Coordinates of C-alpha atoms in Angstrom, one line a residue:
X1 CA 132.0 151.4 120.7
X2 CA 135.3 149.3 120.3
X3 CA 138.1 151.5 122.5
X4 CA 141.1 152.1 120.3
X5 CA 144.1 150.3 122.0
X6 CA 147.9 151.6 122.5
X7 CA 147.6 155.5 122.2
X8 CA 146.5 155.9 126.1
X9 CA 148.4 159.4 127.0
X10 CA 149.8 159.8 123.4
X11 CA 148.1 162.4 121.7
X12 CA 146.2 162.1 118.2
X13 CA 144.7 164.1 115.8
X14 CA 141.6 163.5 113.6
X15 CA 141.0 165.1 110.4
X16 CA 138.0 165.2 108.9
X17 CA 134.8 165.0 111.2
X18 CA 131.8 163.4 109.4
X19 CA 130.8 159.9 110.6
X20 CA 134.2 157.8 110.1
X21 CA 136.0 160.7 112.3
X22 CA 134.1 161.4 114.9
X23 CA 133.4 157.6 115.7
X24 CA 137.6 157.5 115.5
X25 CA 137.8 160.7 118.2
X26 CA 135.0 158.8 120.5
X27 CA 137.0 155.6 120.4
X28 CA 140.3 157.4 121.0
X29 CA 139.0 159.1 123.8
X30 CA 137.5 156.0 125.5
X31 CA 140.8 154.2 124.7
X32 CA 142.6 157.2 127.1
X33 CA 143.9 159.3 124.0
X34 CA 144.1 162.8 124.3
X35 CA 142.1 163.7 120.9
X36 CA 142.8 167.2 119.2
X37 CA 140.0 167.4 116.3
X38 CA 140.0 169.4 113.0
X39 CA 137.7 170.2 110.2
X40 CA 137.7 173.0 107.8
X41 CA 133.2 173.3 108.4
X42 CA 132.6 175.1 111.1
X43 CA 129.3 173.0 111.4
X44 CA 131.1 169.8 112.1
X45 CA 133.9 171.5 114.6
X46 CA 130.9 172.8 116.2
X47 CA 129.3 169.2 116.6
X48 CA 132.8 167.9 117.9
X49 CA 133.6 171.3 120.6
X50 CA 129.9 169.9 121.3
X51 CA 131.1 166.1 122.5
X52 CA 134.3 168.3 124.6
X53 CA 136.9 167.5 121.8
X54 CA 139.4 169.9 121.8
X55 CA 140.2 171.6 118.6
X56 CA 143.1 172.5 116.3
X57 CA 143.6 174.7 113.9
X58 CA 145.8 172.1 111.5
X59 CA 146.2 174.0 108.9
X60 CA 148.9 176.6 110.9
X61 CA 152.7 176.2 111.2
X62 CA 153.7 173.8 114.2
X63 CA 150.6 172.4 114.5
X64 CA 151.7 169.1 115.0
X65 CA 154.7 169.3 117.1
X66 CA 153.2 166.9 120.2
X67 CA 151.6 164.9 117.6
X68 CA 152.0 160.6 117.5
X69 CA 149.9 159.9 114.9
X70 CA 146.4 161.7 112.9
X71 CA 144.0 159.8 111.8
X72 CA 142.2 161.4 108.5
X73 CA 138.9 159.9 107.4
X74 CA 138.9 158.4 104.4
X75 CA 137.8 161.0 101.5
X76 CA 140.6 162.9 101.9
X77 CA 143.1 163.0 99.4
X78 CA 146.8 162.0 101.1
X79 CA 148.8 161.3 98.2
X80 CA 147.1 161.6 94.5
X81 CA 145.3 163.8 92.4
X82 CA 147.4 166.5 95.4
X83 CA 147.6 166.0 99.4
X84 CA 145.7 167.8 101.4
X85 CA 147.5 170.6 102.9
X86 CA 146.7 169.4 106.2
X87 CA 148.0 165.5 105.2
X88 CA 151.1 167.5 103.4
X89 CA 152.2 169.4 106.9
X90 CA 152.1 166.0 109.0
X91 CA 154.2 164.4 106.3
X92 CA 156.7 166.6 106.4
X93 CA 156.7 166.4 110.0
X94 CA 157.3 162.6 109.9
X95 CA 153.4 161.9 111.6
X96 CA 152.1 158.5 111.5
X97 CA 149.3 158.8 109.1
X98 CA 146.6 156.1 109.7
X99 CA 142.7 155.7 109.3
X100 CA 139.3 154.3 111.8
X101 CA 140.2 150.6 109.5
X102 CA 143.7 150.3 111.0
X103 CA 142.5 151.5 114.4
X104 CA 140.2 148.8 114.9
X105 CA 142.2 145.8 113.4
X106 CA 145.0 146.7 115.8
X107 CA 142.1 147.4 119.3
X108 CA 139.1 144.6 118.2
X109 CA 141.0 141.9 119.5
X110 CA 140.5 141.5 124.0
X111 CA 142.1 139.5 126.7
X112 CA 138.7 138.7 126.9
X113 CA 138.6 136.1 124.2
X114 CA 140.6 133.6 126.2
X115 CA 138.0 132.6 127.9
X116 CA 136.0 132.3 124.2
X117 CA 135.4 129.0 123.1
X118 CA 135.2 130.6 119.1
X119 CA 137.6 133.4 118.6
X120 CA 135.4 135.9 117.0
X121 CA 136.6 136.1 113.0
X122 CA 136.4 139.6 111.0
X123 CA 135.4 138.8 107.0
X124 CA 136.4 141.7 105.1
X125 CA 135.0 142.1 102.0
X126 CA 136.4 144.8 98.7
X127 CA 135.8 144.9 94.7
X128 CA 135.3 147.1 92.7
X129 CA 131.4 146.5 92.3
X130 CA 128.9 144.1 94.7
X131 CA 130.3 144.4 97.7
X132 CA 127.5 145.8 99.3
X133 CA 125.7 142.9 98.3
X134 CA 127.7 140.6 99.3
X135 CA 129.5 141.6 102.7
X136 CA 125.5 142.1 103.4
X137 CA 124.6 138.7 101.8
X138 CA 126.7 137.0 104.1
X139 CA 125.6 138.4 107.2
X140 CA 122.4 137.7 106.1
X141 CA 123.7 133.8 106.1
X142 CA 124.8 134.1 109.6
X143 CA 121.8 135.6 110.8
X144 CA 119.9 133.4 109.5
X145 CA 122.2 130.0 111.0
X146 CA 121.9 132.1 114.1
X147 CA 125.6 132.7 113.9
X148 CA 126.0 136.3 116.2
X149 CA 127.3 138.8 113.6
X150 CA 127.2 142.7 112.8
X151 CA 128.0 144.4 109.6
X152 CA 129.9 147.6 109.0
X153 CA 132.5 149.4 107.4
X154 CA 131.4 151.1 104.0
X155 CA 128.4 149.9 104.3
X156 CA 125.8 149.9 108.4
X157 CA 127.9 150.5 111.4
X158 CA 131.2 152.5 111.3
X159 CA 133.7 150.2 112.5
X160 CA 134.5 151.2 115.5
X161 CA 131.2 151.6 116.8
X162 CA 130.0 147.7 117.2
X163 CA 129.6 146.6 119.9
X164 CA 132.8 144.1 121.7
X165 CA 132.5 140.8 120.2
X166 CA 131.2 137.8 121.9
X167 CA 132.2 134.2 122.1
X168 CA 132.0 133.0 118.5
X169 CA 131.2 136.2 116.4
X170 CA 131.8 137.2 112.9
X171 CA 132.2 141.0 111.8
X172 CA 131.5 141.5 108.3
X173 CA 133.3 145.0 106.9
X174 CA 132.7 146.3 103.1
X175 CA 135.9 147.9 102.7
X176 CA 136.3 150.5 99.6
X177 CA 139.6 151.4 98.3
X178 CA 139.9 154.1 100.0
X179 CA 139.5 152.7 103.2
X180 CA 141.9 150.0 102.1
X181 CA 144.8 152.1 100.6
X182 CA 146.0 153.7 103.8
X183 CA 145.8 151.3 107.1
X184 CA 148.2 150.3 109.0
X185 CA 146.4 147.3 110.1
X186 CA 144.5 145.1 108.2
X187 CA 144.2 141.2 109.7
X188 CA 141.2 139.9 108.5
X189 CA 140.5 136.5 108.6
X190 CA 138.9 135.8 105.4
X191 CA 139.4 138.6 102.5
X192 CA 137.5 138.0 99.7
X193 CA 137.8 140.2 96.4
X194 CA 134.8 140.5 94.3
X195 CA 135.9 141.8 90.7
X196 CA 137.7 144.9 89.7
X197 CA 137.0 147.7 87.1
X198 CA 137.8 151.2 86.5
X199 CA 136.8 153.3 89.4
X200 CA 138.1 156.3 91.4
X201 CA 141.4 156.7 88.7
X202 CA 141.9 160.0 89.7
X203 CA 142.2 159.6 93.4
X204 CA 144.4 156.0 92.7
X205 CA 146.4 157.7 90.0
X206 CA 144.9 155.5 87.5
X207 CA 144.5 151.6 87.7
X208 CA 147.7 150.1 89.3
X209 CA 147.0 152.5 92.4
X210 CA 143.4 151.3 92.4
X211 CA 144.6 147.7 92.2
X212 CA 146.9 148.5 94.5
X213 CA 144.7 149.5 97.5
X214 CA 142.5 146.7 96.9
X215 CA 145.4 144.4 96.9
X216 CA 146.9 145.3 100.5
X217 CA 143.9 143.7 101.7
X218 CA 145.4 141.2 101.1
X219 CA 149.1 141.2 101.3
X220 CA 149.4 142.7 104.2
X221 CA 146.2 141.0 105.9
X222 CA 147.9 138.0 105.1
X223 CA 144.0 136.0 105.7
X224 CA 143.9 132.2 107.0
X225 CA 141.6 132.1 103.5
X226 CA 141.0 134.3 100.4
X227 CA 138.1 134.4 98.1
X228 CA 139.0 136.3 95.0
X229 CA 137.1 136.7 91.5
X230 CA 139.0 135.4 89.3
X231 CA 137.3 136.4 86.2
X232 CA 139.6 139.5 86.0
X233 CA 144.0 139.3 85.4
X234 CA 144.0 140.8 88.4
X235 CA 142.3 138.4 89.9
X236 CA 143.7 135.7 88.8
X237 CA 147.4 137.6 89.6
X238 CA 145.8 137.8 92.9
X239 CA 144.9 134.2 93.0
X240 CA 148.3 133.2 92.1
X241 CA 149.8 135.4 94.8
X242 CA 148.3 134.0 97.7
X243 CA 148.7 130.4 96.8
X244 CA 151.1 127.9 97.3
X245 CA 150.3 125.8 94.7
X246 CA 147.0 125.0 92.6
X247 CA 146.0 122.9 95.6
X248 CA 145.8 125.4 98.2
X249 CA 142.3 125.4 99.6
X250 CA 143.5 128.7 101.5
X251 CA 142.3 130.3 97.9
X252 CA 138.9 129.8 96.8
X253 CA 139.1 130.8 93.4
X254 CA 135.1 132.5 92.2
X255 CA 134.1 132.6 88.5
X256 CA 130.5 133.5 86.9
X257 CA 132.4 133.7 83.2
X258 CA 133.2 129.9 82.9
X259 CA 133.5 126.8 84.6
X260 CA 136.8 126.6 87.4
X261 CA 138.7 123.2 87.0
X262 CA 141.9 121.8 88.8
X263 CA 142.3 120.2 92.4
X264 CA 141.7 123.6 94.6
X265 CA 138.9 125.0 95.8
X266 CA 136.7 126.4 93.3
X267 CA 132.9 127.9 93.3
X268 CA 131.3 129.6 90.1
X269 CA 128.2 130.1 88.2
X270 CA 126.6 129.0 85.1
X271 CA 123.3 129.4 83.7
X272 CA 122.2 130.8 87.3
X273 CA 123.1 126.7 88.8
X274 CA 125.8 127.5 91.4
X275 CA 128.8 124.7 92.2
X276 CA 130.9 124.2 94.8
X277 CA 134.5 122.0 93.5
X278 CA 137.2 120.7 95.7
X279 CA 139.8 117.9 95.5
X280 CA 138.5 117.8 92.0
X281 CA 135.1 117.0 92.7
X282 CA 131.5 118.9 93.3
X283 CA 130.7 118.8 96.4
X284 CA 127.6 121.6 96.6
X285 CA 124.5 122.9 94.5
X286 CA 122.7 125.6 94.6
X287 CA 119.6 126.6 91.8
X288 CA 120.4 130.1 92.0
X289 CA 117.6 131.3 89.3
X290 CA 114.9 131.9 91.8
X291 CA 116.1 133.6 94.3
X292 CA 114.6 137.3 93.4
X293 CA 116.7 138.8 95.8
X294 CA 119.5 138.0 93.5
X295 CA 118.6 138.3 90.1
X296 CA 121.4 138.7 87.0
X297 CA 125.0 137.4 86.9
X298 CA 126.2 140.2 88.7
X299 CA 124.3 139.2 91.6
X300 CA 125.3 135.1 91.0
X301 CA 128.8 136.4 91.3
X302 CA 128.3 138.0 94.6
X303 CA 126.1 134.6 95.6
X304 CA 129.1 132.8 94.8
X305 CA 131.8 134.9 96.9
X306 CA 129.6 134.8 99.8
X307 CA 128.3 131.1 99.6
X308 CA 132.9 130.4 99.6
X309 CA 132.7 133.0 102.7
X310 CA 130.3 131.3 104.4
X311 CA 132.0 128.3 103.9
X312 CA 135.2 128.8 105.6
X313 CA 132.7 129.5 108.6
X314 CA 132.0 125.8 108.1
X315 CA 128.2 126.2 107.1
X316 CA 126.6 124.0 105.0
X317 CA 125.7 124.5 101.5
X318 CA 121.6 123.8 102.4
X319 CA 122.0 126.5 104.9
X320 CA 123.8 128.4 102.7
X321 CA 120.9 128.3 100.3
X322 CA 118.3 128.7 102.9
X323 CA 119.5 132.3 103.6
X324 CA 120.1 132.8 100.4
X325 CA 116.2 132.5 100.0
X326 CA 115.4 134.5 102.5
X327 CA 117.3 137.7 101.7
X328 CA 115.3 140.4 99.8
X329 CA 118.7 142.0 98.4
X330 CA 119.4 146.1 99.4
X331 CA 117.9 149.3 99.0
X332 CA 119.2 150.8 95.4
X333 CA 121.0 147.7 94.0
X334 CA 118.5 145.6 91.7
X335 CA 115.5 146.4 94.2
X336 CA 112.2 145.6 92.3
X337 CA 109.9 148.1 94.0
X338 CA 106.8 147.6 92.2
X339 CA 105.4 145.5 89.9
X340 CA 102.2 146.4 87.7
X341 CA 100.1 145.1 84.7
X342 CA 102.6 143.1 83.8
X343 CA 105.7 145.7 84.0
X344 CA 109.0 145.7 86.8
X345 CA 110.4 148.8 88.1
X346 CA 114.1 148.3 89.2
X347 CA 116.0 150.7 91.8
X348 CA 119.7 150.1 90.7
X349 CA 120.6 153.6 91.5
X350 CA 124.0 152.2 92.9
X351 CA 125.3 151.8 89.4
X352 CA 127.5 154.5 88.8
X353 CA 130.2 153.6 86.6
X354 CA 130.0 151.8 84.0
X355 CA 130.9 147.8 84.2
X356 CA 128.3 147.5 87.2
X357 CA 125.4 149.4 84.8
X358 CA 126.9 146.2 82.4
X359 CA 126.3 143.9 84.7
X360 CA 122.2 145.5 85.2
X361 CA 121.7 145.8 81.6
X362 CA 122.1 142.0 81.3
X363 CA 120.0 140.8 84.1
X364 CA 116.7 142.0 82.6
X365 CA 115.1 141.0 79.7
X366 CA 112.8 144.1 77.5
X367 CA 114.6 147.4 79.1
X368 CA 112.9 150.9 79.4
X369 CA 116.8 152.3 80.6
X370 CA 117.2 154.9 82.9
X371 CA 120.2 156.7 82.5
X372 CA 123.0 159.2 83.2
X373 CA 124.7 161.6 85.4
X374 CA 127.9 163.1 86.1
X375 CA 129.4 160.7 83.6
X376 CA 133.1 159.6 84.6
X377 CA 136.3 159.0 82.9
X378 CA 136.5 156.7 80.5
X379 CA 133.6 157.6 78.7
X380 CA 130.4 155.1 77.8
X381 CA 132.3 152.7 74.9
X382 CA 131.9 149.8 77.3
X383 CA 128.3 149.5 77.7
X384 CA 127.4 149.6 73.8
X385 CA 128.0 145.9 73.5
X386 CA 125.4 145.1 76.3
X387 CA 122.1 147.1 74.7
X388 CA 120.5 144.4 72.9
X389 CA 117.8 144.2 75.6
X390 CA 117.6 147.6 75.5
X391 CA 114.1 148.6 74.6
X392 CA 114.9 153.0 74.9
X393 CA 116.7 155.0 77.2
X394 CA 115.8 157.9 78.6
X395 CA 118.6 160.3 80.5
X396 CA 118.5 162.3 83.3
X397 CA 121.2 164.7 84.0
X398 CA 122.6 168.4 83.2
X399 CA 124.8 167.2 80.8
X400 CA 122.0 164.4 79.2
X401 CA 122.1 165.2 76.0
X402 CA 125.9 165.1 75.5
X403 CA 125.4 161.4 77.7
X404 CA 122.5 160.6 74.9
X405 CA 124.7 161.2 72.1
X406 CA 126.9 158.4 73.4
X407 CA 123.8 155.7 73.1
X408 CA 124.8 154.9 69.4
X409 CA 122.4 152.0 67.7
X410 CA 118.9 152.5 70.4
X411 CA 116.2 154.5 70.8
X412 CA 117.3 157.4 72.9
X413 CA 115.3 160.3 74.9
X414 CA 116.9 163.1 76.6
X415 CA 114.4 163.5 79.6
X416 CA 116.4 166.1 81.6
X417 CA 114.5 164.9 85.1
X418 CA 114.0 161.7 86.4
X419 CA 109.7 162.7 86.8
X420 CA 110.2 162.9 82.9
X421 CA 112.4 159.6 82.4
X422 CA 109.6 157.6 85.1
X423 CA 107.2 159.5 83.1
X424 CA 107.8 158.8 79.5
X425 CA 109.1 154.9 80.5
X426 CA 105.8 154.4 81.8
X427 CA 103.5 155.3 79.1
X428 CA 105.5 153.6 76.8
X429 CA 106.0 150.4 78.8
X430 CA 104.3 147.0 77.2
X431 CA 103.7 143.7 79.4
X432 CA 106.8 142.0 79.9
X433 CA 109.1 145.0 80.2
X434 CA 111.2 146.1 82.7
X435 CA 111.9 149.6 83.7
X436 CA 115.3 150.4 85.2
X437 CA 117.4 153.1 86.4
X438 CA 121.0 151.9 86.6
X439 CA 122.6 155.0 85.7
X440 CA 125.8 154.2 84.7
X441 CA 127.0 157.6 86.5
X442 CA 127.8 159.3 89.8
X443 CA 124.5 161.3 91.0
X444 CA 126.0 164.6 92.3
X445 CA 125.2 166.0 89.2
X446 CA 122.0 166.4 90.7
X447 CA 121.7 164.5 94.3
X448 CA 124.0 164.9 96.7
X449 CA 124.2 161.0 96.9
X450 CA 123.2 157.5 94.7
X451 CA 120.5 156.9 97.5
X452 CA 118.7 160.1 96.9
X453 CA 118.8 159.5 93.2
X454 CA 117.0 156.1 93.6
X455 CA 115.0 157.5 96.2
X456 CA 113.4 160.1 93.7
X457 CA 112.8 157.4 91.1
X458 CA 111.2 154.8 93.9
X459 CA 108.6 158.2 94.7
X460 CA 108.4 159.1 90.6
X461 CA 107.5 155.7 90.3
X462 CA 105.0 154.9 93.0
X463 CA 103.7 158.8 92.5
X464 CA 103.3 158.2 88.9
X465 CA 101.6 154.9 89.2
X466 CA 99.1 156.1 91.9
X467 CA 97.6 158.3 88.5
X468 CA 97.7 155.1 85.6

């Protein structure tokens, strides 16, 4: 646990008692704060009360009269589309609002560090797609290189649940826009921006607000190094803002769309080969094509970002390459779950939006595509240019028929359920095909999470193959 600093003796309220909320409450109490907890759901309140926390209904008038700060969970809206009623009361009362990420950054460093030979570092990764894989890949490479490392944030452990740092440790954080938009402290040593595509637009009141939430990790944090994907105009803008000039190697530009030139520090991948250029000459390269845990250009982008972040720590290209080679990938992200009779079965349930699904469709050939679910804003038009490898689509979800009508130019079957989709895809599959779950939609019409959807796909595949 990371005890929260700066609140000893102060009254702090915690709203939302899920994983991050309870973790924040514990860390605040460990740091000497007087903690008051609230959640609108009885079971969450009961769990906090069982741990000895005092409850206060923050909806009532006067609830914030003695409160210094309100800590809120990431999923609770504080501005758009409308503020949560409790947060609206806190705003009206002039109470400081923060989250567990802000508490972590203000509390991570301790006086013990003065005795370390090498100060611990934080690498923080954000972006629309690929941030989980990028974060896990950085952590994996560090472990392979025998560097002490912890993985936390939106992946792994809660940020305040990690262990206090040891000499030379690197903490790798995956941070969502929900986490970065509100944190009052954001001070990573290395900040990574993978890419940007439309997502969570209602929460951020459009693309401008969404990008602004991601950008805070750089503009507020002032990282020593910034690794920035420049395949979208927002990344190009961010890179220019962070750099003092073309040769400023505090900014590392990353691309999978083109070769990057110039006198700065660039990492890019073309046709499966990663190349690192610095001061106008090539200084490193990796053949990514044979690395099974990193299939497709979207994973090559993740590899470029992870490579750049690891290079800022002084790791040699060969060490990073060896770490990449043993990376198995993450569950539900281009995860190979079976391979039999010449047919591959790939679980990319994390492809919850059009952009990530398009990347998955570009990574494989001869695709039997299982898709559908709770459609996000903007429709499916962004997918239509990436259907060349799709032999047939099998649509699931409560609105499967409406989803299927938008998939023009390919054969489509309205399967509705995962079991029916998997059975049809296996029956149709031929040698050389890939049965790919890449939904291009949220899971909540049929599942509690994308993880549950991916697990159901894997279970349906195993069950169906057992009877083939």
